[in-house]
Coordinates of C-alpha atoms (C1' of nucleotides) in Angstrom, one line a residue:
Chain A
M1 CA -10.6 -7.3 19.3
D2 CA -8.9 -8.9 21.9
E3 CA -7.1 -7.4 24.8
N4 CA -3.3 -8.2 24.2
K5 CA -0.6 -7.5 26.7
I6 CA 0.5 -4.7 25.4
I7 CA -3.1 -3.2 25.9
A8 CA -3.6 -5.1 28.9
E9 CA -0.6 -3.3 30.3
R10 CA -1.2 0.0 29.1
R11 CA -5.0 -0.1 30.3
A12 CA -3.6 -0.4 34.4
K13 CA -1.6 2.0 33.6
L14 CA -4.7 3.9 32.8
A15 CA -5.8 2.8 35.5
T16 CA -2.8 4.0 37.6
L17 CA -3.0 7.9 36.8
R18 CA -6.9 8.1 37.0
E19 CA -6.4 6.8 41.0
Q20 CA -3.9 10.0 41.1
G21 CA -6.6 12.7 39.7
H22 CA -5.8 12.5 35.7
S23 CA -9.2 12.3 33.6
Y24 CA -8.3 13.5 29.4
P25 CA -7.3 16.5 30.9
N26 CA -8.4 20.3 28.3
H27 CA -6.8 22.7 29.7
F28 CA -3.4 22.6 27.8
R29 CA -2.7 25.5 25.6
R30 CA -0.1 25.1 23.2
E31 CA 1.9 28.5 22.0
N32 CA 4.3 27.3 19.6
S33 CA 3.8 24.5 15.8
A34 CA 6.8 22.3 15.3
A35 CA 7.3 23.6 11.5
D36 CA 6.8 26.7 12.8
L37 CA 9.4 26.7 15.1
Q38 CA 11.8 24.4 12.1
A39 CA 11.6 27.4 10.0
Q40 CA 12.1 30.6 12.6
Y41 CA 15.0 28.4 14.4
G42 CA 16.3 26.0 12.3
E43 CA 18.7 27.5 11.1
M44 CA 20.3 29.1 13.7
D45 CA 23.5 28.0 14.9
K46 CA 24.1 26.3 18.6
E47 CA 25.9 28.6 20.0
A48 CA 23.9 32.1 18.5
L49 CA 20.7 30.2 20.6
A50 CA 22.7 29.5 23.7
E51 CA 24.2 33.0 23.8
A52 CA 20.6 34.3 22.7
E53 CA 17.9 35.5 25.1
P54 CA 16.5 32.2 25.7
V55 CA 13.6 31.1 23.9
R56 CA 10.2 30.0 25.9
V57 CA 8.4 28.0 24.4
K58 CA 5.1 25.4 24.8
V59 CA 4.0 22.8 21.9
A60 CA 2.5 19.7 22.0
G61 CA 2.2 16.8 20.5
R62 CA 2.1 12.4 20.1
M63 CA 5.4 11.3 21.7
M64 CA 6.9 8.9 18.1
L65 CA 10.4 8.4 19.7
R66 CA 12.3 8.2 23.2
R67 CA 15.9 7.4 23.8
I68 CA 16.2 7.3 27.6
M69 CA 19.6 7.6 28.7
G70 CA 19.5 6.9 32.1
K71 CA 18.4 10.6 33.7
A72 CA 17.9 12.9 31.0
S73 CA 15.1 11.7 27.7
F74 CA 14.3 12.5 24.2
A75 CA 11.7 12.7 22.6
T76 CA 10.3 13.8 19.6
L77 CA 7.0 15.6 19.3
Q78 CA 5.0 15.0 16.4
D79 CA 2.3 17.5 15.0
H80 CA -0.3 18.7 12.7
T81 CA 2.1 20.7 11.0
G82 CA 5.9 18.3 11.6
R83 CA 8.3 17.0 15.1
I84 CA 10.0 18.9 17.0
Q85 CA 12.1 16.9 19.9
I86 CA 12.3 17.2 23.4
Y87 CA 14.9 17.3 26.0
V88 CA 14.2 16.3 29.1
T89 CA 15.8 15.4 32.3
R90 CA 15.5 13.8 35.6
D91 CA 16.6 16.9 38.2
E92 CA 14.5 19.8 36.2
L93 CA 11.5 17.7 37.7
P94 CA 9.8 17.4 40.3
E95 CA 10.7 15.3 43.0
G96 CA 10.0 11.6 41.4
F97 CA 7.9 13.2 38.4
Y98 CA 10.8 12.2 35.7
N99 CA 10.9 8.1 36.9
G100 CA 7.7 7.6 38.8
Q101 CA 6.0 9.3 35.5
F102 CA 7.7 10.3 32.3
K103 CA 9.6 7.1 31.9
K104 CA 6.4 5.5 32.3
W105 CA 4.9 7.3 29.6
D106 CA 4.5 5.1 26.0
L107 CA 5.3 6.3 22.3
G108 CA 2.0 7.2 21.2
D109 CA 0.6 9.2 24.1
I110 CA 0.3 12.9 23.7
V111 CA 2.3 15.5 25.2
G112 CA 2.5 19.0 26.5
A113 CA 5.8 20.2 27.0
E114 CA 7.4 24.0 27.8
G115 CA 10.4 24.8 28.2
Y116 CA 13.2 26.7 25.6
L117 CA 15.4 26.4 22.4
F118 CA 18.7 24.5 22.2
K119 CA 20.3 22.7 19.4
T120 CA 22.3 19.0 20.3
N121 CA 25.9 17.9 19.5
T122 CA 24.5 17.1 16.3
G123 CA 22.1 20.1 15.4
E124 CA 19.0 19.6 16.1
L125 CA 16.5 22.1 17.1
S126 CA 15.8 20.4 20.1
I127 CA 13.5 22.2 23.6
H128 CA 15.0 21.9 27.2
V129 CA 11.7 21.0 29.0
E130 CA 11.2 22.4 32.3
N131 CA 7.1 21.2 32.6
I132 CA 6.2 18.5 30.6
E133 CA 2.6 16.5 31.3
L134 CA 0.4 14.1 30.0
I135 CA -2.7 15.3 28.1
T136 CA -4.0 12.2 26.3
K137 CA -3.3 8.3 26.9
S138 CA -2.8 6.0 24.2
I139 CA -3.3 2.8 25.1
R140 CA -3.1 0.9 22.0
P141 CA 0.8 0.7 19.9
L142 CA 1.6 1.6 17.1
P143 CA 3.0 0.4 14.2
D144 CA 6.9 -0.4 13.4
K145 CA 8.0 3.1 14.6
F146 CA 11.1 2.6 11.5
H147 CA 8.8 0.6 8.8
G148 CA 5.5 2.6 9.2
L149 CA 1.9 1.0 8.6
Q150 CA 3.2 -0.9 5.2
D151 CA -0.5 -2.9 5.5
Q152 CA -3.0 -1.1 2.1
E153 CA -5.8 -2.8 3.9
V154 CA -5.2 -1.4 7.5
R155 CA -4.0 1.8 6.0
Y156 CA -7.7 1.8 4.2
R157 CA -9.7 0.9 6.8
Q158 CA -7.7 2.7 9.6
R159 CA -6.3 5.5 8.1
Y160 CA -5.9 7.5 11.4
I161 CA -3.2 5.4 12.0
D162 CA -1.5 5.7 8.3
L163 CA -1.9 9.2 9.0
I164 CA -0.1 8.7 12.2
V165 CA 3.0 6.9 11.0
N166 CA 3.2 7.2 7.3
Q167 CA 4.5 11.1 6.4
E168 CA 3.7 10.6 2.8
S169 CA -0.3 9.7 3.5
R170 CA -0.4 13.0 5.6
E171 CA 1.3 15.1 1.9
T172 CA -1.4 12.9 0.0
F173 CA -4.1 14.7 1.5
L174 CA -2.0 17.9 2.6
L175 CA -2.1 17.9 -1.7
R176 CA -5.4 17.0 -1.9
S177 CA -6.6 20.1 0.5
K178 CA -4.9 22.3 -1.5
I179 CA -5.7 21.2 -4.6
V180 CA -9.3 21.6 -4.1
Q181 CA -9.0 24.8 -2.6
H182 CA -6.7 26.0 -6.3
V183 CA -9.3 25.0 -8.3
R184 CA -11.7 26.4 -5.6
D185 CA -10.3 29.5 -5.9
F186 CA -9.5 29.7 -9.3
L187 CA -13.5 29.8 -11.0
I188 CA -13.8 32.6 -8.6
R189 CA -11.4 34.5 -9.8
K190 CA -12.9 34.0 -12.9
N191 CA -16.2 35.6 -11.9
F192 CA -18.2 31.5 -10.9
M193 CA -20.3 31.6 -7.8
E194 CA -20.0 28.6 -5.5
V195 CA -23.2 26.9 -4.9
E196 CA -24.8 23.6 -3.3
T197 CA -27.8 21.7 -5.7
P198 CA -29.4 18.2 -4.1
M199 CA -27.6 15.2 -3.8
M200 CA -30.2 12.8 -3.4
H201 CA -33.1 12.9 -6.8
V202 CA -36.4 11.5 -7.5
I203 CA -35.1 11.5 -11.3
P204 CA -31.0 10.5 -11.7
G205 CA -29.5 12.2 -14.4
G206 CA -27.0 14.0 -16.2
A207 CA -24.7 11.2 -16.6
T208 CA -24.9 7.5 -17.7
A209 CA -24.9 5.4 -15.3
K210 CA -26.2 4.0 -12.5
P211 CA -27.3 4.9 -9.6
F212 CA -27.6 4.4 -5.5
A213 CA -31.2 3.7 -4.9
T214 CA -32.5 4.9 -1.0
H215 CA -36.0 5.2 0.1
H216 CA -37.8 8.8 2.3
N217 CA -39.7 7.2 5.1
A218 CA -42.0 10.8 5.8
L219 CA -43.0 10.8 2.0
D220 CA -42.4 6.9 1.1
M221 CA -41.1 7.6 -2.5
P222 CA -37.9 6.6 -4.4
L223 CA -35.1 8.5 -4.3
F224 CA -31.5 8.2 -5.8
L225 CA -28.3 9.3 -5.1
R226 CA -27.1 11.7 -7.8
I227 CA -25.0 10.3 -10.8
A228 CA -24.2 14.6 -11.4
P229 CA -25.2 17.8 -10.4
E230 CA -25.7 18.4 -14.2
L231 CA -29.1 19.2 -14.8
Y232 CA -29.4 21.4 -11.2
L233 CA -26.4 23.7 -12.1
K234 CA -28.3 24.4 -15.2
R235 CA -31.7 25.1 -14.1
L236 CA -29.6 27.9 -11.6
V237 CA -28.2 29.2 -15.0
V238 CA -32.3 29.3 -16.3
G239 CA -33.2 30.8 -13.4
G240 CA -30.1 33.3 -14.1
F241 CA -27.2 32.3 -11.9
E242 CA -25.3 32.6 -15.2
R243 CA -21.5 31.4 -13.8
V244 CA -21.8 28.9 -11.2
F245 CA -20.2 25.7 -9.7
E246 CA -20.3 23.0 -7.7
I247 CA -17.2 21.1 -6.0
N248 CA -18.5 17.8 -4.2
R249 CA -19.7 14.0 -4.2
S250 CA -21.7 12.0 -7.0
F251 CA -22.4 8.2 -7.0
R252 CA -22.4 5.2 -9.3
N253 CA -23.7 2.0 -8.6
E254 CA -20.0 0.2 -10.0
G255 CA -17.3 -1.6 -9.4
L256 CA -14.1 -1.0 -7.4
S257 CA -11.3 -0.7 -9.1
T258 CA -8.0 1.4 -8.5
R259 CA -10.0 3.9 -10.2
H260 CA -13.8 4.3 -9.4
N261 CA -14.8 3.9 -6.4
P262 CA -18.7 4.3 -5.8
E263 CA -18.7 7.6 -4.2
F264 CA -15.9 10.3 -5.2
T265 CA -16.0 14.4 -6.0
M266 CA -16.2 15.7 -9.8
V267 CA -16.0 19.5 -10.1
E268 CA -18.4 21.0 -12.6
F269 CA -18.9 24.6 -13.7
Y270 CA -21.2 26.2 -16.7
A271 CA -20.8 29.6 -17.8
A272 CA -23.6 31.7 -19.8
Y273 CA -22.7 33.5 -23.6
T274 CA -18.8 31.3 -23.6
D275 CA -17.9 28.1 -25.7
Y276 CA -16.4 24.7 -25.1
H277 CA -13.4 26.7 -26.7
Q278 CA -13.3 28.9 -23.4
L279 CA -13.8 26.0 -20.5
M280 CA -10.3 24.2 -22.7
D281 CA -8.6 27.6 -22.2
Y282 CA -10.3 27.9 -18.7
T283 CA -9.2 23.8 -17.8
E284 CA -5.5 24.7 -19.8
E285 CA -4.4 27.5 -17.4
L286 CA -6.0 25.3 -14.0
L287 CA -4.1 22.9 -14.9
K288 CA -1.2 24.2 -15.5
E289 CA -1.7 26.6 -12.5
L290 CA -2.4 23.2 -10.2
A291 CA 1.4 21.3 -11.5
E292 CA 3.2 24.9 -11.2
M293 CA 1.5 24.9 -7.2
A294 CA 1.5 20.6 -6.3
I295 CA 4.4 19.9 -8.8
G296 CA 6.2 22.9 -8.8
S297 CA 7.8 22.4 -12.4
T298 CA 5.3 21.8 -15.8
T299 CA 6.6 18.2 -16.2
V300 CA 4.5 16.1 -14.3
P301 CA 6.2 12.6 -12.6
Y302 CA 3.5 9.6 -12.8
Q303 CA 4.2 6.1 -11.9
G304 CA 7.5 6.3 -13.8
Q305 CA 6.2 8.3 -17.0
E306 CA 6.8 11.9 -16.9
F307 CA 4.2 14.0 -19.1
D308 CA 4.5 17.7 -20.3
F309 CA 2.6 20.5 -19.2
G310 CA 3.4 23.2 -20.4
K311 CA 3.7 23.1 -23.9
P312 CA 0.0 24.1 -25.6
F313 CA -2.1 21.1 -24.8
A314 CA -2.7 19.2 -27.8
R315 CA -6.2 19.2 -29.3
L316 CA -7.2 16.6 -31.7
T317 CA -10.9 15.1 -32.7
M318 CA -11.9 12.1 -32.6
K319 CA -11.3 10.9 -35.8
Q320 CA -8.2 12.2 -36.1
A321 CA -6.9 10.2 -33.0
I322 CA -8.8 7.8 -33.9
M323 CA -7.0 7.5 -37.2
Q324 CA -3.3 8.9 -35.3
Y325 CA -3.3 5.6 -33.5
N326 CA -4.6 2.8 -36.7
E327 CA -2.0 3.4 -39.3
G328 CA -3.7 2.5 -42.7
V329 CA -7.4 4.1 -41.9
T330 CA -9.1 6.8 -43.5
A331 CA -11.0 9.0 -42.8
E332 CA -13.3 7.8 -45.6
Q333 CA -13.9 4.5 -44.3
L334 CA -14.8 6.1 -40.5
E335 CA -17.3 8.5 -42.2
N336 CA -19.7 5.6 -42.9
F337 CA -21.3 2.6 -41.1
E338 CA -20.5 -0.2 -42.1
S339 CA -17.3 0.3 -42.6
A340 CA -16.5 1.7 -39.3
K341 CA -18.6 -1.4 -37.8
A342 CA -16.0 -3.6 -40.3
L343 CA -13.3 -2.0 -38.3
A344 CA -14.2 -2.0 -35.0
E345 CA -15.3 -5.7 -35.7
S346 CA -11.5 -6.3 -36.8
L347 CA -11.0 -4.5 -33.1
N348 CA -12.4 -7.5 -31.7
I349 CA -14.7 -4.8 -30.5
K350 CA -18.3 -5.9 -29.8
V351 CA -20.6 -4.0 -31.9
D352 CA -24.0 -4.2 -30.4
E353 CA -27.4 -4.2 -31.5
G354 CA -28.0 -0.4 -30.8
Y355 CA -25.2 0.9 -31.7
G356 CA -25.2 3.6 -35.0
L357 CA -22.5 4.9 -36.3
G358 CA -21.1 7.7 -33.4
K359 CA -21.4 5.0 -31.2
I360 CA -19.0 2.4 -32.7
L361 CA -16.7 5.7 -33.3
T362 CA -16.9 5.9 -29.3
E363 CA -15.6 2.5 -29.0
I364 CA -13.5 2.3 -31.7
F365 CA -11.6 6.0 -29.9
E366 CA -11.8 4.4 -27.0
E367 CA -10.2 0.9 -27.0
T368 CA -7.2 2.0 -29.2
A369 CA -6.2 5.4 -29.3
E370 CA -8.2 7.3 -25.2
H371 CA -5.0 5.5 -23.3
R372 CA -2.2 6.2 -25.4
L373 CA -2.4 9.8 -25.0
M374 CA 0.1 10.9 -22.3
D375 CA 0.5 14.5 -22.1
P376 CA -2.5 16.7 -22.2
T377 CA -4.5 16.3 -24.7
F378 CA -7.6 17.6 -25.9
I379 CA -10.4 15.6 -28.4
T380 CA -13.4 17.4 -29.7
E381 CA -15.9 16.3 -31.9
Y382 CA -17.5 14.2 -29.7
P383 CA -20.9 12.2 -31.4
A384 CA -23.6 13.6 -30.8
E385 CA -25.1 9.7 -30.4
V386 CA -23.4 9.2 -26.8
S387 CA -23.9 12.8 -25.7
P388 CA -27.9 13.4 -24.6
L389 CA -26.7 16.4 -23.5
A390 CA -24.5 18.0 -25.6
R391 CA -25.4 21.3 -28.4
R392 CA -25.1 20.0 -31.6
N393 CA -22.7 21.2 -33.7
D394 CA -24.1 24.2 -36.0
A395 CA -22.2 23.3 -39.7
D396 CA -22.4 18.3 -38.7
P397 CA -25.1 17.6 -36.3
F398 CA -23.5 14.6 -37.0
I399 CA -21.6 16.0 -33.7
T400 CA -21.4 18.1 -30.9
D401 CA -19.2 21.0 -28.9
R402 CA -17.7 18.4 -27.1
F403 CA -14.1 17.7 -25.6
E404 CA -12.4 15.7 -23.8
L405 CA -9.3 16.1 -21.5
F406 CA -7.0 12.9 -21.3
I407 CA -3.5 13.4 -19.3
G408 CA -1.6 9.6 -18.0
G409 CA -4.3 7.8 -21.1
R410 CA -7.2 9.1 -18.9
E411 CA -10.4 10.9 -18.9
L412 CA -9.5 14.0 -16.0
A413 CA -12.4 16.7 -18.0
N414 CA -16.0 16.4 -20.0
G415 CA -17.3 19.4 -21.3
F416 CA -19.3 21.5 -24.0
N417 CA -21.9 23.5 -25.0
E418 CA -24.7 22.7 -23.5
L419 CA -28.2 21.7 -25.1
N420 CA -30.9 24.8 -24.5
D421 CA -33.0 23.6 -27.0
A422 CA -35.8 22.3 -24.8
E423 CA -37.2 19.8 -28.2
D424 CA -33.7 18.8 -29.0
Q425 CA -33.6 17.5 -25.3
A426 CA -37.0 16.2 -24.9
E427 CA -36.1 13.9 -28.3
R428 CA -32.7 12.9 -26.2
F429 CA -34.3 12.1 -23.5
K430 CA -36.7 9.9 -25.2
A431 CA -34.0 8.1 -27.4
Q432 CA -32.2 7.4 -24.0
V433 CA -35.8 6.4 -22.6
A434 CA -36.0 3.5 -25.4
A435 CA -32.3 2.5 -25.0
K436 CA -33.2 2.3 -21.1
D437 CA -36.4 0.0 -22.1
A438 CA -34.3 -2.0 -24.2
G439 CA -32.7 -3.0 -21.4
D440 CA -29.3 -0.4 -21.4
D441 CA -29.2 0.1 -17.7
E442 CA -27.1 3.2 -17.4
A443 CA -29.5 4.9 -19.7
M444 CA -31.1 8.9 -18.9
H445 CA -34.4 9.1 -17.5
Y446 CA -36.7 11.2 -18.7
D447 CA -36.5 14.0 -16.8
E448 CA -40.0 16.9 -17.0
D449 CA -39.3 19.4 -14.8
Y450 CA -35.4 19.7 -16.6
I451 CA -37.7 20.0 -20.1
T452 CA -39.7 22.1 -19.1
A453 CA -36.7 24.0 -17.0
L454 CA -35.6 25.2 -20.8
E455 CA -38.4 26.2 -21.8
H456 CA -38.2 29.1 -19.6
G457 CA -35.3 29.5 -22.0
M458 CA -31.2 29.3 -20.8
P459 CA -29.0 31.5 -23.1
P460 CA -26.1 29.5 -24.5
T461 CA -24.0 27.9 -22.3
A462 CA -20.6 25.9 -21.8
G463 CA -19.9 23.0 -19.2
E464 CA -17.7 21.5 -17.7
G465 CA -16.9 18.4 -15.0
I466 CA -13.7 18.1 -14.4
G467 CA -12.6 14.4 -12.0
I468 CA -10.9 15.7 -8.5
D469 CA -9.9 12.3 -7.2
R470 CA -8.3 11.8 -10.7
L471 CA -6.4 15.2 -10.6
V472 CA -5.7 14.4 -7.0
M473 CA -4.1 11.0 -8.8
L474 CA -2.0 12.6 -11.2
F475 CA -0.6 15.6 -8.7
T476 CA 0.3 12.7 -6.0
D477 CA 1.6 10.3 -8.1
S478 CA -1.1 8.0 -6.3
A479 CA -1.4 4.2 -8.6
S480 CA -5.0 3.8 -7.2
I481 CA -7.5 6.0 -6.2
R482 CA -7.9 4.2 -2.9
D483 CA -4.7 6.4 -1.8
V484 CA -6.2 10.0 -2.3
L485 CA -9.9 9.1 -1.0
L486 CA -9.6 9.4 3.2
F487 CA -11.6 6.6 3.5
P488 CA -12.3 4.4 0.5
H489 CA -14.5 2.3 0.3
M490 CA -13.5 -1.1 1.5
R491 CA -15.6 -4.6 1.5
Q492 CA -17.2 -5.4 5.2
S493 CA -14.6 -7.5 6.8
Chain B
rG1 C1' -16.7 -12.2 -13.0
rG2 C1' -11.4 -14.4 -14.7
rG3 C1' -6.1 -14.8 -14.0
rU4 C1' -1.6 -14.1 -10.3
rC5 C1' 0.5 -13.2 -5.8
rG6 C1' -0.6 -12.5 -0.9
rU7 C1' -2.4 -12.8 4.7
rU8 C1' 2.6 -15.9 10.6
rA9 C1' 3.4 -11.4 18.2
rG10 C1' 0.8 -5.0 18.3
rC11 C1' 4.2 -3.6 13.4
rU12 C1' 8.0 -5.0 9.8
rC13 C1' 8.9 -9.0 8.0
rA14 C1' 11.7 -14.3 8.4
rG15 C1' 9.9 -20.1 8.6
rC16 C1' 7.3 -23.1 2.8
rC17 C1' 11.8 -29.7 0.2
rG18 C1' 5.9 -31.8 6.5
rG19 C1' 8.7 -33.2 12.2
rU20 C1' 4.5 -28.7 16.1
rA21 C1' 7.3 -21.1 15.3
rG22 C1' 11.8 -17.3 15.2
rA23 C1' 14.4 -12.1 14.3
rG24 C1' 14.0 -7.1 14.5
rC25 C1' 11.3 -2.8 16.6
rA26 C1' 7.0 -2.1 20.3
rG27 C1' 6.4 -4.1 25.3
rU28 C1' 8.8 -5.4 30.3
rU29 C1' 13.3 -5.1 34.1
rG30 C1' 18.3 -2.9 35.1
rG31 C1' 21.7 0.5 33.3
rC32 C1' 23.3 4.8 31.4
rU33 C1' 22.9 13.6 31.4
rU34 C1' 23.4 15.6 24.2
rU35 C1' 20.9 10.3 22.0
rU36 C1' 18.5 10.9 17.5
rA37 C1' 15.6 4.0 13.5
rA38 C1' 19.7 5.4 20.5
rC39 C1' 23.5 1.7 22.5
rC40 C1' 23.9 -2.5 26.2
rA41 C1' 22.4 -7.3 29.5
rA42 C1' 18.0 -9.8 30.2
rU43 C1' 12.9 -11.6 29.1
rU44 C1' 7.0 -10.8 28.2
rG45 C1' 4.5 -12.0 23.7
rG46 C1' 1.4 -16.3 18.4
rU47 C1' -5.8 -20.9 17.7
rC48 C1' 0.7 -19.0 11.8
rG49 C1' -7.3 -15.3 8.1
rA50 C1' -11.4 -19.0 8.9
rG51 C1' -12.6 -24.4 7.4
rC52 C1' -12.3 -29.0 5.7
rG53 C1' -9.8 -32.5 3.9
rU54 C1' -4.0 -35.8 3.2
rU55 C1' -1.2 -37.8 6.7
rC56 C1' 1.7 -41.2 12.1
rG57 C1' 1.8 -36.1 12.3
rA58 C1' 0.3 -29.0 8.4
rA59 C1' 2.3 -23.0 9.4
rU60 C1' 4.4 -25.9 6.0
rC61 C1' 0.5 -29.7 1.0
rG62 C1' -4.3 -30.1 -1.6
rC63 C1' -9.7 -27.6 -1.1
rU64 C1' -14.1 -24.6 0.1
rC65 C1' -14.0 -19.2 1.4
rA66 C1' -13.2 -14.6 3.3
rC67 C1' -10.2 -10.2 2.9
rG68 C1' -6.0 -7.4 0.0
rA69 C1' -3.0 -6.6 -3.7
rC70 C1' -2.1 -6.4 -9.1
rC71 C1' -3.3 -7.1 -14.2
rC72 C1' -7.3 -8.2 -17.2
rA73 C1' -12.4 -7.8 -19.0

RNA sequence: GGGUCGUUAGCUCAGCCGGUAGAGCAGUUGGCUUUUAACCAAUUGGUCGAGCGUUCGAAUCGCUCACGACCCA
């Protein structure tokens, strides 16, 4: 990158500072944060503050604004909690410091200041500075102090600049942290135990998706970045950790979009001796808590729409949802292969060679109903054909005891009673391998060790995954997954 | 993968019926001891995303490419 004039000038200032002994010092210990001061003294009126015992404070932060008025100046410092204004006068600093040092500093420099609190004529809480020093010199200029940084590409690629100047961005990631924390607290409150399982798998499993491949040099073997933690978490249930969860990254080798990043965060949790109805109840409870925490309301605004989290979440079977959004379609039509196939084709859905009735129904659902499910809605009775890891329904083996949760037309969670019949699971893996051999590169591998684990006996278990990124998008009203990832994946520039 | 739009000073943006680039902020210099997007005056700063083409002449028109945004599959 070219050294432009602004950077050259700042480098020159830094060189002078070095000659004077500046060495990016680390001795300044702040004692107050901007937000604490605003909270504690922001409401006091000017006179009360002036008459009371002086409140001595010590703050540090990046200088974001400065207004020099001859022999006195105001500047705005920003720390990790917010902003506080400081008031600096020539005559209260050492001889020559105001003109020789302070006035030569730049916006973006990190400054430490000490003094006493007062309120300006316009009522802004400020620090009357008695000591001030430059802690860290910045040699690159900040974006426009008023407009901030608008360029999406730079916001993603140089997130640190975005975070310095765009408060909305800081708030999004602050809320993301709180959401993750709340999910973790919720599960711990429900007596789950947090675990970490491998991210590098010999056999990628637990989802139907293309994996990233890598290689272990010392062992000279291929490895795959995990596409889901599911099979390892269930091995833990076999091992006797009956309630476990993991919040971490999975990786899928697919295209990029406003809803997809190659690495994304899920929470997966598994509980023995429960079923998917219990998980739906947990999920509803958790999401209502999150709405209350994040929005402070049961009405969640998203991209100009509003989703109602206040009422009980709707629960529909997949067939009911199809009928609801396809006028005139009857239950009978959805019960046999030929009529379902005809319906799919009338909807311009491509029906591939290997599709069974279950896959066709799922395609019809995804094409016609999914994107219309605005308020939180659980869809149940997923066909076994599209649910290779889920337990079959006792009354109807065509379907599994499974649900997905949709909000704003998007899938947010997926849960089901786990298949703990090792022989059934082995058969389903074989079907997946057949599909893979037939050209479906997203189909699953046969995981022999997982079958062995199930053969030792896994108690009846229900498990669920919730997409954290999508959850954060929802509660921060973000249009793109990139807005909720600190460092989203970008093409090489 | 397809379509639409965008890429001009460090930042935010004009300029796009072709005639050799402008504003505000930031920077520099001067003024100003309660300002707050401080203000006033002066001033520096650009391979106009990259390449090729059309033209006497291209930021502007055409093509290709890169990157991004949005929509679609």
